[in-house]
XYZ file of C-alpha atoms in Angstrom:
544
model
C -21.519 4.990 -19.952
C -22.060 1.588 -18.197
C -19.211 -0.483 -16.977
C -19.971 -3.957 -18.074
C -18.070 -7.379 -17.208
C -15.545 -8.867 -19.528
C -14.834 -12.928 -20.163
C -12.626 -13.792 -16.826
C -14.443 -11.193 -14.419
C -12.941 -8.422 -15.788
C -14.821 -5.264 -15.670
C -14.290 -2.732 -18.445
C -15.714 1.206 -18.337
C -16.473 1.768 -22.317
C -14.484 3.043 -25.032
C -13.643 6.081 -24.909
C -15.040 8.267 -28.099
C -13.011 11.203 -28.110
C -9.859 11.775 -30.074
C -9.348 15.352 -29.973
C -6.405 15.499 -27.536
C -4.957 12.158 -29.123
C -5.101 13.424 -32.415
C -3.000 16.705 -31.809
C 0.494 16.009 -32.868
C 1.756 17.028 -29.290
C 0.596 17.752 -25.908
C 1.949 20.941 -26.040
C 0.841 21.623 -29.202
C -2.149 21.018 -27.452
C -2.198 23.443 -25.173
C -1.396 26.378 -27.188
C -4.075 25.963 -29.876
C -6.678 25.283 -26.703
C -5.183 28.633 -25.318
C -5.260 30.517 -28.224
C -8.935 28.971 -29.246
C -10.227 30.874 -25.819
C -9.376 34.392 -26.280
C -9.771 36.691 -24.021
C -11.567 34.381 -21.657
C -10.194 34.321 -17.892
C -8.713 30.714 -17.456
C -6.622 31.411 -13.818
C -7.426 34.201 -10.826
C -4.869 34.572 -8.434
C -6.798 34.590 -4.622
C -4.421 36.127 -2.886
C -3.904 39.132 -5.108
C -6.715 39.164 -7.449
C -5.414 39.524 -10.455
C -7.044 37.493 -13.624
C -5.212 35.913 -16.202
C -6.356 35.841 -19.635
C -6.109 32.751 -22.192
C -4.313 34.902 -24.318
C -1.844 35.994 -21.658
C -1.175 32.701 -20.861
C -0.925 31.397 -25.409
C 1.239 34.664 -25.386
C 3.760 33.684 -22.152
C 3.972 30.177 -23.053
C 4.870 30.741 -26.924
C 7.779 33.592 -25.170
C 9.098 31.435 -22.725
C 9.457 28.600 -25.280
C 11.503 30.344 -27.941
C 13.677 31.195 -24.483
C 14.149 27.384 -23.319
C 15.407 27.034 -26.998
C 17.581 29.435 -26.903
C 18.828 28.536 -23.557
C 19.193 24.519 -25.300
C 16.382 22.713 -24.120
C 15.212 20.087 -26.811
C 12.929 17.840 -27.122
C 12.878 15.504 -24.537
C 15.458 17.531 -21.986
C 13.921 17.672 -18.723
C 12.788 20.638 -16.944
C 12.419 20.917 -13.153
C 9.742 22.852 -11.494
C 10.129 23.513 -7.943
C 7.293 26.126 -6.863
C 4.126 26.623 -5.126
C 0.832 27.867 -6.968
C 1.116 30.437 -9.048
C 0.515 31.638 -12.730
C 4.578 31.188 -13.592
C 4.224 27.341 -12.666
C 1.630 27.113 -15.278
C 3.913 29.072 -17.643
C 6.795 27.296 -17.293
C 5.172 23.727 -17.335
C 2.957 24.755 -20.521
C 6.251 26.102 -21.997
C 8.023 23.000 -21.223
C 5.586 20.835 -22.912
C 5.388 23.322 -25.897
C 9.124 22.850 -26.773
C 8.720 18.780 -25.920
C 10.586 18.658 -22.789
C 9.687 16.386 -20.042
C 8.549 18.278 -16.557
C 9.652 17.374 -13.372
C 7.586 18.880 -10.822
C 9.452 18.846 -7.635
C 7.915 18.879 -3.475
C 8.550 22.837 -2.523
C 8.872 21.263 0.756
C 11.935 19.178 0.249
C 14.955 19.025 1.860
C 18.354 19.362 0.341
C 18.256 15.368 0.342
C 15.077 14.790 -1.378
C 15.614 17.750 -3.566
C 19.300 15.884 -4.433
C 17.478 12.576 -4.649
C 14.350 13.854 -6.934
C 16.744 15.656 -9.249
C 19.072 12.848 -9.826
C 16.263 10.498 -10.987
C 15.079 13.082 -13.577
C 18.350 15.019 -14.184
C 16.810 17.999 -15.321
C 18.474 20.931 -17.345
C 16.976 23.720 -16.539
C 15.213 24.126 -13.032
C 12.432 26.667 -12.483
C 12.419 27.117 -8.632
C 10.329 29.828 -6.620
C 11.415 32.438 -4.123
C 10.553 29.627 -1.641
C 12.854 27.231 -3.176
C 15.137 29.219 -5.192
C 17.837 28.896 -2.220
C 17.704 25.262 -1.604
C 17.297 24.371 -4.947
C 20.124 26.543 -6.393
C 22.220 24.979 -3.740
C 21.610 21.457 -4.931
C 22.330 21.848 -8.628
C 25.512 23.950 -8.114
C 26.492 19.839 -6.871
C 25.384 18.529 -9.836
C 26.908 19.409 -13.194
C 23.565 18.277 -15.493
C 21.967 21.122 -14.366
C 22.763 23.713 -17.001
C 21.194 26.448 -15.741
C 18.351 27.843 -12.594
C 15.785 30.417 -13.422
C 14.157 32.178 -10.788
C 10.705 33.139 -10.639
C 10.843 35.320 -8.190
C 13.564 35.987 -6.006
C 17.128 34.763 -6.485
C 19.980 33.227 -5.106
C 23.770 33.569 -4.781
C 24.007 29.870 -4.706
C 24.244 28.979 -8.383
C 26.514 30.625 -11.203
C 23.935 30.195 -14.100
C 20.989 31.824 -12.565
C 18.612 33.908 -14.485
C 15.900 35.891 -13.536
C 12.374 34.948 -15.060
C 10.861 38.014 -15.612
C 14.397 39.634 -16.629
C 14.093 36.587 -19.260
C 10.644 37.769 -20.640
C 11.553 41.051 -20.794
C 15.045 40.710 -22.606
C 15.009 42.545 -26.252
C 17.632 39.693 -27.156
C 15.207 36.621 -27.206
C 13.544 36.986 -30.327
C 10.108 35.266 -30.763
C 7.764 35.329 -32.928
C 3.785 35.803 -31.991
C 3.134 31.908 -32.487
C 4.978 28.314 -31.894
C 5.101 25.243 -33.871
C 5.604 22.186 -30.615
C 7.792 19.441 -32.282
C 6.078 16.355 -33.332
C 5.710 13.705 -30.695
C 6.391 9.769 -30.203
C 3.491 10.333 -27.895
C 3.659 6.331 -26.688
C 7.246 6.779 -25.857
C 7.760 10.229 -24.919
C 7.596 11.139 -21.164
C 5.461 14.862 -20.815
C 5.492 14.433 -16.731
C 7.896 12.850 -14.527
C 5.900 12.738 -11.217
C 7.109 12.008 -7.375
C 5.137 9.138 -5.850
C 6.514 8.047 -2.643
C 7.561 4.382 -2.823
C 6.882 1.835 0.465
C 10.683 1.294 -0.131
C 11.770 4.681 0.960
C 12.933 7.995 -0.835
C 10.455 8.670 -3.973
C 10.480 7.140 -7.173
C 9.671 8.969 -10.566
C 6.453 8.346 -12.251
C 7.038 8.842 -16.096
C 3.688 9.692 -17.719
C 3.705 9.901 -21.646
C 2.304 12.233 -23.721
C -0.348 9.344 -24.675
C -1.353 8.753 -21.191
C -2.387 12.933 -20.613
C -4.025 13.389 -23.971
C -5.643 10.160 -23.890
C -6.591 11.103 -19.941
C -7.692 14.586 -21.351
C -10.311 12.616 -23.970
C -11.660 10.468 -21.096
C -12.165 14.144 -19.007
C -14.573 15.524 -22.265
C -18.101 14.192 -20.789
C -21.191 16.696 -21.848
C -22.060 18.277 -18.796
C -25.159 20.778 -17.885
C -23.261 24.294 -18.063
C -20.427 24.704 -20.290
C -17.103 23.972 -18.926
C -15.812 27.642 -20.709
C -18.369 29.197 -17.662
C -17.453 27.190 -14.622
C -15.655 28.561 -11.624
C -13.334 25.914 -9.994
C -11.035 26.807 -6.889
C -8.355 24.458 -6.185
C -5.434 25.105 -3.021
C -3.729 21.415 -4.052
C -0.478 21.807 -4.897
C 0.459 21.555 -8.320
C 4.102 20.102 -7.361
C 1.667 17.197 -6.536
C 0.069 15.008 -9.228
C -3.125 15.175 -7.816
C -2.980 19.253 -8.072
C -0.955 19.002 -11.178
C -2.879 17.161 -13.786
C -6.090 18.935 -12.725
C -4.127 21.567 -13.605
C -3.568 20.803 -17.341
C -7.140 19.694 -17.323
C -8.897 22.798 -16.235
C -6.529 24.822 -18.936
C -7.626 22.530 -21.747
C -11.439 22.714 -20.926
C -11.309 26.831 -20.716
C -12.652 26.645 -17.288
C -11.681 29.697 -14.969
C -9.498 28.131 -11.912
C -9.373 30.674 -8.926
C -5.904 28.866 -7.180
C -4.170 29.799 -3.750
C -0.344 28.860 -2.844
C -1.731 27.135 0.401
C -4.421 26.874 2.670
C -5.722 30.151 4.733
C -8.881 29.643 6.444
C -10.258 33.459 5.253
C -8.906 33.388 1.997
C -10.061 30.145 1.235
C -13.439 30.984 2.051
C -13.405 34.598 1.017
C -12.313 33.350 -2.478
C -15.293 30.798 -2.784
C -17.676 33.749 -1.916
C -15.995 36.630 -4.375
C -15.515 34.420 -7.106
C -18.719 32.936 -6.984
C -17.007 29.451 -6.711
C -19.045 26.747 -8.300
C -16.901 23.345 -8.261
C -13.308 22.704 -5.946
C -10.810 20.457 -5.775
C -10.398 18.698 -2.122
C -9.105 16.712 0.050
C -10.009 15.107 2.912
C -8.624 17.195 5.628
C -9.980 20.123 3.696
C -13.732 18.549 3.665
C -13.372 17.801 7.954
C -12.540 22.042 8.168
C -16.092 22.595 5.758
C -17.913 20.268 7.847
C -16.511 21.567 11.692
C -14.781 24.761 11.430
C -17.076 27.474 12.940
C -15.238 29.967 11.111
C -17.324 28.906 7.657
C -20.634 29.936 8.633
C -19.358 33.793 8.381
C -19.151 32.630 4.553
C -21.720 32.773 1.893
C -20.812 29.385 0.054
C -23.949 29.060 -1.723
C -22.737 29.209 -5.489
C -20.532 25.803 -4.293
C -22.415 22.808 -6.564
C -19.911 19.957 -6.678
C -16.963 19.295 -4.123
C -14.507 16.949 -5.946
C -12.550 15.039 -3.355
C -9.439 12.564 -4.026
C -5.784 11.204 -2.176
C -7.560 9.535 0.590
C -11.264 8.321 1.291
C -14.044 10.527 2.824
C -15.873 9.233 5.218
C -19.563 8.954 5.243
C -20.132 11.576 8.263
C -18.305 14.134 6.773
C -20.162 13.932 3.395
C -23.114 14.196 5.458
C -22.315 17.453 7.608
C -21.071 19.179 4.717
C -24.185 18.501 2.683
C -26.554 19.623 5.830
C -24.190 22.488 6.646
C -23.599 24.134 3.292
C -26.217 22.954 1.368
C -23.899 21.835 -1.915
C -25.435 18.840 -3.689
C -22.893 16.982 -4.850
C -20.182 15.550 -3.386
C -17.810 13.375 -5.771
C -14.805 10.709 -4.776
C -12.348 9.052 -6.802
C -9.865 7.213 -6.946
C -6.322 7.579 -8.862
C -2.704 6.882 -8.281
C 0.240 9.667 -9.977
C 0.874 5.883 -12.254
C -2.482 6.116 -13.626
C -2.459 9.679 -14.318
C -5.357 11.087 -12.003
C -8.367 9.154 -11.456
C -9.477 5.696 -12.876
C -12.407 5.242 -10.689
C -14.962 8.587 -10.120
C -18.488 8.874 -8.913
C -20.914 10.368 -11.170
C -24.860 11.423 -10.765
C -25.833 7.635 -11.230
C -23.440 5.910 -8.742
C -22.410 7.460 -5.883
C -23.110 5.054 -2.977
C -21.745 6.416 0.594
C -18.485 5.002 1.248
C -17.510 4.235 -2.801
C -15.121 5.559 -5.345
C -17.341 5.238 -8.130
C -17.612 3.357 -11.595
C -14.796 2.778 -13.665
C -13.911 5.722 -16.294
C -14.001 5.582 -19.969
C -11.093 3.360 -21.717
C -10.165 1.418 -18.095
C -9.969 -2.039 -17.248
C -9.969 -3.363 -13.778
C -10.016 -6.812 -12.412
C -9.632 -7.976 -8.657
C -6.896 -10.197 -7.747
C -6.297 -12.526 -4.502
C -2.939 -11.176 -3.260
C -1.452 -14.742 -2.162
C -2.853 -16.806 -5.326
C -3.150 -14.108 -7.963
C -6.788 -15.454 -8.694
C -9.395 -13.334 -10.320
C -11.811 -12.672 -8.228
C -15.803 -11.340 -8.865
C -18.167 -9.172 -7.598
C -18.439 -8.542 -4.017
C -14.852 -10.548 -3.295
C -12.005 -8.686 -1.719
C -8.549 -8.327 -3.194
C -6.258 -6.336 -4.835
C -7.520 -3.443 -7.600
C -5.463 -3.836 -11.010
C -6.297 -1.331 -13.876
C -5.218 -1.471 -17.357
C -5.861 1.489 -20.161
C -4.133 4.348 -21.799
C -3.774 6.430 -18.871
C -0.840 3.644 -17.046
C 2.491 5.159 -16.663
C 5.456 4.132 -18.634
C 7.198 3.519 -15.464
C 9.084 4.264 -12.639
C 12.768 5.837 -14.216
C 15.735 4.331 -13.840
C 14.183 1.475 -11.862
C 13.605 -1.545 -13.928
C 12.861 -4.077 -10.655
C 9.914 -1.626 -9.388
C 8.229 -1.037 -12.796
C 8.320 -4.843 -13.103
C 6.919 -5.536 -9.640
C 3.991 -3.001 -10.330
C 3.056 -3.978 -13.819
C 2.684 -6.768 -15.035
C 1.272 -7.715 -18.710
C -0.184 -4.364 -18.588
C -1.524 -4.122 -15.731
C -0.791 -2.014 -13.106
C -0.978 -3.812 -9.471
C -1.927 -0.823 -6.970
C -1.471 -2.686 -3.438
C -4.348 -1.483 -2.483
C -7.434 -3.807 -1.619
C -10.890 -2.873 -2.300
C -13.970 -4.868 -4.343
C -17.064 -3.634 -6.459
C -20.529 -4.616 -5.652
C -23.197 -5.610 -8.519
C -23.378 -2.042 -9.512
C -19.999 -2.352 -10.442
C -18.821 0.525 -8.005
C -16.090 0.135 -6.154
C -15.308 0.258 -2.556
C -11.446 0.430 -0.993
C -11.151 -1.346 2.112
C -7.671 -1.495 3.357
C -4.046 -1.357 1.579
C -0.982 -4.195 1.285
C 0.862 -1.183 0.739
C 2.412 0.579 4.024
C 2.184 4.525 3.034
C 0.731 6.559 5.662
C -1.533 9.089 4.229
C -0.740 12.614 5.844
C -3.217 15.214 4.586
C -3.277 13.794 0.891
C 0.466 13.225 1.178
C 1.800 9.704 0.719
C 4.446 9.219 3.804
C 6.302 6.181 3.074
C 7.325 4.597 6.477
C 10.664 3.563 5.330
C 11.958 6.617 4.440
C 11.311 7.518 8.227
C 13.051 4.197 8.880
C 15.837 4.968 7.776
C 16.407 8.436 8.616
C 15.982 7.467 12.330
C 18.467 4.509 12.023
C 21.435 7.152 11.332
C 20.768 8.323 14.830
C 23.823 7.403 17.113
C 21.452 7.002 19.863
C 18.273 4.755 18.275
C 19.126 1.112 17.930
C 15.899 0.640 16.216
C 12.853 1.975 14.629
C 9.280 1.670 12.694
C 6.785 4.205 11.966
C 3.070 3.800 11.668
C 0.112 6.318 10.641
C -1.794 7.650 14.146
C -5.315 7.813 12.691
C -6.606 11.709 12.861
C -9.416 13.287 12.282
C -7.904 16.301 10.383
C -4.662 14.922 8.742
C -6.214 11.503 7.914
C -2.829 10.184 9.520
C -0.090 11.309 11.431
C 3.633 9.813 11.398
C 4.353 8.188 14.581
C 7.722 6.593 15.554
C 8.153 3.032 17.662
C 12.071 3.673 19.005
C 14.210 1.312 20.412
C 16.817 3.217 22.507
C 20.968 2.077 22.339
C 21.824 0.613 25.950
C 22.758 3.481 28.395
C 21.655 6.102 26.398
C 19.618 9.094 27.531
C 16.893 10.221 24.651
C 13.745 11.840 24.985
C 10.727 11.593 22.539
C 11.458 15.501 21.854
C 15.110 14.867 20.580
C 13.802 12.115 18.018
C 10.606 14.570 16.918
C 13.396 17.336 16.387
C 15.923 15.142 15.062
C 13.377 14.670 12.227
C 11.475 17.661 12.049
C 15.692 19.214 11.016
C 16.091 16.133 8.275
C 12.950 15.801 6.456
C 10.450 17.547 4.732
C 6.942 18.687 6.769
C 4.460 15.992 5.611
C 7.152 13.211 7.248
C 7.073 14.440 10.816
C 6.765 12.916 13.548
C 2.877 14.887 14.542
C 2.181 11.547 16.071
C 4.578 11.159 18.645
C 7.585 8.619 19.487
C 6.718 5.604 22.131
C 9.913 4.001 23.108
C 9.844 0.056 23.132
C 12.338 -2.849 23.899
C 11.876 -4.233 20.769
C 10.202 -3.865 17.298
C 8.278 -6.920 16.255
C 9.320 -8.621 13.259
C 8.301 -12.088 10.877
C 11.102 -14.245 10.366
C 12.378 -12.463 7.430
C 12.902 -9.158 8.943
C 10.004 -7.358 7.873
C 8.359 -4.947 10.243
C 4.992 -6.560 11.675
C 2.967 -3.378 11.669
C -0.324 -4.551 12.429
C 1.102 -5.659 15.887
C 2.504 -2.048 16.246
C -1.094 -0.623 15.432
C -2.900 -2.692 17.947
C -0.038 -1.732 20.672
C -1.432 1.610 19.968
C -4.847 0.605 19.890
C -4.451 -0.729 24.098
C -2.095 2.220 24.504
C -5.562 4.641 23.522
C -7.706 2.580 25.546
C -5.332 2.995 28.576
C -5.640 6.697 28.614
């Protein structure tokens, strides 16, 4: 399909021609019959232990683990928290959620009892799922919070929460009855929320993207594109965390297209590139710091990677040398960016076989609109002129929850203003050059600056504060503090990196250092002048 240009220079990517997804009376609904439509075919392979899941494991688990949310009074539309790292009984539990209607809140497994406090209080969830990793902190949390009915641990438990059951105790209790199949309820699917997604505002502490069941099934018809070998027969490997929406909805995309996804709970050099040989790995899900270790890492040439065909990258550009090494080094022929935000439900912009220029993020998908705005005027701009990306189309969250003043501020008649500026060329790809917005991008990770902010600022000893990314090779960015010491205190840079490093979760650390300053430059109207910041860092560099 051809993007083509719209009265009023906006560019549109095609109808989309698909209704299967749309046309099921549920997203979970959904998911089951897709499930049960598969069989016997292997849909997940855990890397680190080998063991294969079969579609009908998974139809089976999800249709149990429904009739027990029922019986433990989840309805339609409660909301279900999910706080774990990969593994098959995140997939369970989400599918399971959907199946009985219930919103899922995925939750950071790296949070601290603040954001976890914070997260949960936007969503209020019922019933949180939380992993031996979490099951402490997160157990914890809720026993301060009385709308949490009830924890269930996946593995592991804790001592920390009254109502705590334990998952597999759950699964195997003669008392749940079930029955072999499930009936999801009807949806509203334009009003009712399936995901409710952590996106890091530039205001501080995360807000929560609400997605609707519309936007994933209508995201999940805009996904079906023929394509040379069947999806049913396609190896993917993917080490993004599902907690993240990035790692989440290509989650609930790979299970509805009956393609086998080999998954890891994090990165490990080996078994990240033992499972792309033993698996036969023919398509993965990146990011950028994961594309510098292909490219530079001397470890991978122990590897046979040659069954890799397509490396899909997203949650921060690629550069052009990268691309390059990776394509001499390993040989795979197609590398593929995009571009997405958690509020437009994965991508809106992806390269494809036609238009891939170095340095773009591809063509407009099926069903989007997108128009170019100048930031100070608000005029629509055309081809080749810089300014703000706006997108319109079924995949645009419902908004941010319980905040009114931030949905309003990002859409607006429809559209969804992404503070980021970029421009497409005559080809209609497009190209992102810079962003209004202030998130530093830590390994796919969006860092919001103020959250750092403000953390430092309840530090007796720091009159002052502002954080800006460090560019890095690896990470992409790294957090890195300006610090304006209280008079006649003593304070080293270590203190403020530890002081940190104790308060928030990893991705917010301070990996870039703290340079202490007399004062942090400001406009008139308070707001932190970060550009100057970035080019005292800039002569700082060229000191050394």
């Amino acid at each position: 399909m051809t993007s083509k240009l719209l009265p009023g220079n906006i560019v549109y990517g095609g109808p989309v021609t698909e209704r299967e997804a749309q046309d099921s009376r549920s997203l979970g609904q959904y998911v089951l019959d897709k499930y049960k439509s598969f069989g016997d075919q292997t849909v997940l392979v855990d890397a680190v232990n080998g063991v294969e899941y079969t579609a009908s494991f998974m139809h089976k688990s999800i249709v149990r683990l429904a009739y027990i949310l029922q019986k433990l009074g989840v309805k339609q539309n409660d909301v279900v928290g999910l706080s774990s790292e990969n593994n098959v009984n995140f997939a369970v539990a989400m599918f399971a959620g959907f199946a009985v209607g219930a919103t899922v809140a995925p939750l950071n497994v790296t949070y601290s009892d603040r954001e976890v406090d914070h997260a949960i209080n936007l969503s209020k969830p019922k019933i949180i799922f939380a992993s031996k990793i979490t099951v402490d902190r997160v157990a914890k949390v809720a026993s301060k919070n009385k709308f949490v009915k009830g924890v269930i641990a996946l593995s592991g438990t804790s001592k920390n929460f009254k109502n705590i059951y334990d998952f597999n105790e759950l699964m195997d209790n003669d008392k749940f009855k079930t029955q072999p199949d499930f009936t999801s309820p009807a949806a509203n699917k334009d009003a009712d929320v399936s995901l409710i997604v952590c996106s890091s505002g530039t205001t501080g502490l995360p807000k929560g993207v609400q997605l609707t069941q519309m936007n994933l099934l209508a995201t999940l018809d805009s996904q079906i594109q023929p394509t040379l070998i069947p999806m049913e027969e396609i190896t993917l490997l993917t080490v993004i965390p599902w907690f993240h929406a990035f790692g989440c909805l290509t989650l609930i995309t790979t299970a509805c297209r009956g393609a086998r996804l080999v998954y890891l709970p994090k990165f490990e050099e080996n078994l990240f590139l033992s499972a792309i040989e033993k698996y036969r790995v023919m398509m993965a899900f990146m990011v950028p710091p994961l594309m510098v270790f292909l490219a530079k890492h001397p470890i991978v040439d122990k590897y046979d990677l040659s069954s890799l065909m397509v490396l899909l990258c997203g949650a921060a550009p690629l550069s052009r040398e990268t691309e390059d090494q990776i394509k001499e080094r390993i040989g795979v022929p197609f590398i593929r960016q995009g571009y997405g935000l958690s509020e437009s439900t994965l991508s809106v912009l992806v390269q494809n076989d036609e238009f891939c220029k170095p340095g773009s993020v591809g063509v407009l998908k099926v069903g989007i609109y997108a128009k170019v705005i100048d930031p100070d005027t608000g005029k629509l701009l055309g081809a080749n002129e810089r300014g703000e990306l706006c997108f319109k189309g079924d995949g645009i969250m419902k908004g941010y929850i319980g905040d009114t003043k931030s949905t309003q501020t990002a859409i607006k008649d429809g559209w969804l203003h992404t503070g980021d500026i970029g421009y497409y060329d005559d080809d209609f790809e497009f190209f992102i050059v810079d962003r209004i917005k202030e998130l530093i991008k830590y390994k796919g990770f969006q860092v919001p600056p103020a959250e750092i902010e403000a953390l430092l600022l309840t530090n007796d000893k720091i009159k002052d504060a502002a954080v800006i990314g460090k560019p890095d090779e690896e990470a992409g960015e790294l957090p890195l503090a300006f610090v304006v010491k209280q008079a006649n205190v003593q304070l080293t840079e270590n203190e403020v990196i530890q002081f940190v490093h104790e308060n928030a979760s990893p991705a917010k650390r301070l990996r870039g250092g703290v340079i202490f300053v007399d004062e942090i430059p400001k406009n008139p109207s308070g707001k932190i002048l970060r550009r100057i910041l970035r080019n005292m860092l800039k002569k700082q560099k060229s000191k050394l």
